[in-house]
């Protein structure tokens, strides 16, 4: 308990005198538990803090280094996952665009063939109607030949 108070006092001494009152209020410890410290005691506490290099939150340099390393590793993994995801999205969009283009090409080819067949049918019907009209007008060369019955 005394070491914690000395460490806290040392940190507060380094931060400034105004922080000591705030620390006492936050911890709700009576001011009588804290030993009276002079300049030499604060120097000793500061030296002790420098040796331990423990932060007010209780972390050591090794813990902070490990935390920073783990955070960096996680950030790198997240960046790699984001990059992979973006590549997958781009690939899926490319596949979708290719599929849409292929569908449009096939649809255009189908519609062109349908139009060609319709035009051919219309031309054949016009020729037939013209032949019928000519046959009715007396041009027997354009009349349809009578069907011959099949021979038994």
CSV table of C-alpha atoms in Angstrom, one decimal:
chain,number,residue,atom,x,y,z
A,1,UNK,CA,0.0,0.0,0.0
A,2,UNK,CA,2.8,2.4,0.9
A,3,UNK,CA,4.6,1.7,-2.4
A,4,UNK,CA,1.5,2.4,-4.3
A,5,UNK,CA,0.9,5.6,-2.5
A,6,UNK,CA,4.6,6.6,-3.0
A,7,UNK,CA,4.4,5.7,-6.7
A,8,UNK,CA,1.2,7.7,-7.0
A,9,UNK,CA,2.6,10.6,-5.1
A,10,UNK,CA,5.7,10.5,-7.3
A,11,UNK,CA,3.6,10.5,-10.4
A,12,UNK,CA,1.5,13.4,-9.1
A,13,UNK,CA,4.7,15.2,-8.1
A,14,UNK,CA,5.9,14.9,-11.7
A,15,UNK,CA,2.5,15.9,-13.1
A,16,UNK,CA,2.2,18.9,-10.8
A,17,UNK,CA,0.8,19.8,-7.4
A,18,UNK,CA,-2.7,20.4,-8.6
A,19,UNK,CA,-3.0,16.7,-9.6
A,20,UNK,CA,-2.3,15.5,-6.1
A,21,UNK,CA,-5.6,16.9,-4.8
A,22,UNK,CA,-7.4,15.3,-7.8
A,23,UNK,CA,-5.8,12.0,-7.1
A,24,UNK,CA,-6.8,12.1,-3.4
A,25,UNK,CA,-10.4,12.9,-4.5
A,26,UNK,CA,-10.5,10.1,-7.0
A,27,UNK,CA,-9.1,7.4,-4.6
A,28,UNK,CA,-11.0,8.7,-1.7
A,29,UNK,CA,-8.1,7.9,0.6
A,30,UNK,CA,-7.6,10.3,3.5
A,31,UNK,CA,-4.7,12.6,3.2
A,32,UNK,CA,-3.3,11.4,6.5
A,33,UNK,CA,-2.3,8.0,4.9
A,34,UNK,CA,0.1,9.8,2.6
A,35,UNK,CA,3.5,10.4,4.2
A,36,UNK,CA,4.8,13.9,4.2
A,37,UNK,CA,7.4,14.1,1.4
A,38,UNK,CA,10.1,16.5,0.9
A,39,UNK,CA,12.1,17.2,-2.3
A,40,UNK,CA,14.5,14.4,-1.6
A,41,UNK,CA,11.7,11.9,-1.1
A,42,UNK,CA,10.1,13.0,-4.4
A,43,UNK,CA,13.4,12.6,-6.1
A,44,UNK,CA,13.7,9.0,-4.7
A,45,UNK,CA,10.2,8.2,-5.8
A,46,UNK,CA,10.9,9.7,-9.3
A,47,UNK,CA,14.0,7.6,-9.5
A,48,UNK,CA,12.0,4.5,-8.4
A,49,UNK,CA,9.5,5.3,-11.1
A,50,UNK,CA,12.2,5.7,-13.7
A,51,UNK,CA,13.6,2.3,-12.7
A,52,UNK,CA,10.3,0.5,-12.8
A,53,UNK,CA,8.9,2.7,-15.6
A,54,UNK,CA,5.5,1.6,-14.6
A,55,UNK,CA,2.7,3.9,-15.8
A,56,UNK,CA,0.0,5.3,-13.5
A,57,UNK,CA,-2.3,2.6,-15.0
A,58,UNK,CA,0.1,-0.1,-13.7
A,59,UNK,CA,1.5,-1.2,-17.0
A,60,UNK,CA,5.1,-1.9,-17.5
A,61,UNK,CA,7.2,-1.1,-20.6
A,62,UNK,CA,7.1,-4.8,-21.6
A,63,UNK,CA,3.3,-4.9,-21.4
A,64,UNK,CA,3.0,-1.7,-23.4
A,65,UNK,CA,5.5,-3.1,-26.0
A,66,UNK,CA,3.5,-6.4,-26.2
A,67,UNK,CA,0.3,-4.5,-26.4
A,68,UNK,CA,1.6,-2.3,-29.2
A,69,UNK,CA,3.0,-5.4,-31.0
A,70,UNK,CA,-0.4,-7.2,-30.7
A,71,UNK,CA,-2.2,-4.1,-31.9
A,72,UNK,CA,0.1,-3.8,-34.9
A,73,UNK,CA,-0.4,-7.5,-35.7
A,74,UNK,CA,-4.2,-7.2,-35.4
A,75,UNK,CA,-4.1,-4.0,-37.6
A,76,UNK,CA,-2.0,-5.8,-40.2
A,77,UNK,CA,-4.4,-8.8,-40.2
A,78,UNK,CA,-7.4,-6.5,-40.5
A,79,UNK,CA,-5.7,-4.6,-43.4
A,80,UNK,CA,-5.0,-7.9,-45.1
A,81,UNK,CA,-8.5,-9.1,-44.6
A,82,UNK,CA,-9.9,-5.8,-45.9
A,83,UNK,CA,-7.6,-6.0,-49.0
A,84,UNK,CA,-8.7,-9.7,-49.6
A,85,UNK,CA,-12.3,-8.7,-49.2
A,86,UNK,CA,-12.0,-5.8,-51.6
A,87,UNK,CA,-10.3,-8.1,-54.1
A,88,UNK,CA,-13.1,-10.6,-53.8
A,89,UNK,CA,-15.7,-7.8,-54.3
A,90,UNK,CA,-13.8,-6.6,-57.3
A,91,UNK,CA,-13.5,-10.1,-58.8
A,92,UNK,CA,-17.2,-10.7,-58.1
A,93,UNK,CA,-18.1,-7.4,-59.8
A,94,UNK,CA,-15.9,-8.4,-62.8
A,95,UNK,CA,-17.6,-11.8,-63.1
A,96,UNK,CA,-21.0,-10.1,-62.9
A,97,UNK,CA,-20.0,-7.6,-65.6
A,98,UNK,CA,-18.7,-10.5,-67.8
A,99,UNK,CA,-21.9,-12.5,-67.2
A,100,UNK,CA,-24.1,-9.4,-68.0
A,101,UNK,CA,-22.0,-8.8,-71.2
A,102,UNK,CA,-22.3,-12.5,-72.3
A,103,UNK,CA,-26.1,-12.4,-71.6
A,104,UNK,CA,-26.4,-9.2,-73.6
A,105,UNK,CA,-24.5,-10.7,-76.5
A,106,UNK,CA,-26.6,-13.9,-76.4
A,107,UNK,CA,-29.8,-11.9,-76.2
A,108,UNK,CA,-28.7,-9.7,-79.2
A,109,UNK,CA,-27.8,-12.8,-81.2
A,110,UNK,CA,-31.2,-14.4,-80.4
A,111,UNK,CA,-33.1,-11.2,-81.3
A,112,UNK,CA,-31.1,-10.9,-84.5
A,113,UNK,CA,-31.9,-14.5,-85.5
A,114,UNK,CA,-35.6,-13.9,-84.6
A,115,UNK,CA,-35.7,-10.8,-86.7
A,116,UNK,CA,-34.0,-12.7,-89.6
A,117,UNK,CA,-36.5,-15.5,-89.4
A,118,UNK,CA,-39.4,-13.1,-89.2
A,119,UNK,CA,-38.1,-11.1,-92.2
A,120,UNK,CA,-37.7,-14.4,-94.2
A,121,UNK,CA,-41.2,-15.5,-93.3
A,122,UNK,CA,-42.6,-12.2,-94.3
A,123,UNK,CA,-40.8,-12.3,-97.6
A,124,UNK,CA,-42.1,-15.8,-98.3
A,125,UNK,CA,-45.6,-14.8,-97.4
A,126,UNK,CA,-45.5,-11.7,-99.7
A,127,UNK,CA,-44.3,-14.0,-102.6
A,128,UNK,CA,-47.1,-16.4,-101.9
A,129,UNK,CA,-49.7,-13.7,-101.8
A,130,UNK,CA,-48.3,-12.2,-105.0
A,131,UNK,CA,-48.4,-15.7,-106.6
A,132,UNK,CA,-52.1,-16.2,-105.4
A,133,UNK,CA,-53.1,-12.8,-106.8
A,134,UNK,CA,-51.4,-13.5,-110.1
A,135,UNK,CA,-53.0,-17.0,-110.3
A,136,UNK,CA,-56.4,-15.5,-109.7
A,137,UNK,CA,-55.7,-12.9,-112.3
A,138,UNK,CA,-55.1,-15.7,-114.9
A,139,UNK,CA,-51.4,-16.3,-114.8
A,140,UNK,CA,-51.5,-20.1,-114.4
A,141,UNK,CA,-47.7,-20.3,-114.3
A,142,UNK,CA,-47.8,-18.9,-110.8
A,143,UNK,CA,-50.5,-21.1,-109.6
A,144,UNK,CA,-49.7,-23.9,-107.2
A,145,UNK,CA,-49.3,-27.3,-108.8
A,146,UNK,CA,-52.0,-29.8,-107.8
A,147,UNK,CA,-50.8,-32.3,-105.4
A,148,UNK,CA,-50.3,-35.7,-106.8
A,149,UNK,CA,-51.8,-38.5,-104.8
A,150,UNK,CA,-49.2,-41.0,-103.6
A,151,UNK,CA,-48.9,-44.1,-105.6
A,152,UNK,CA,-50.0,-47.3,-103.9
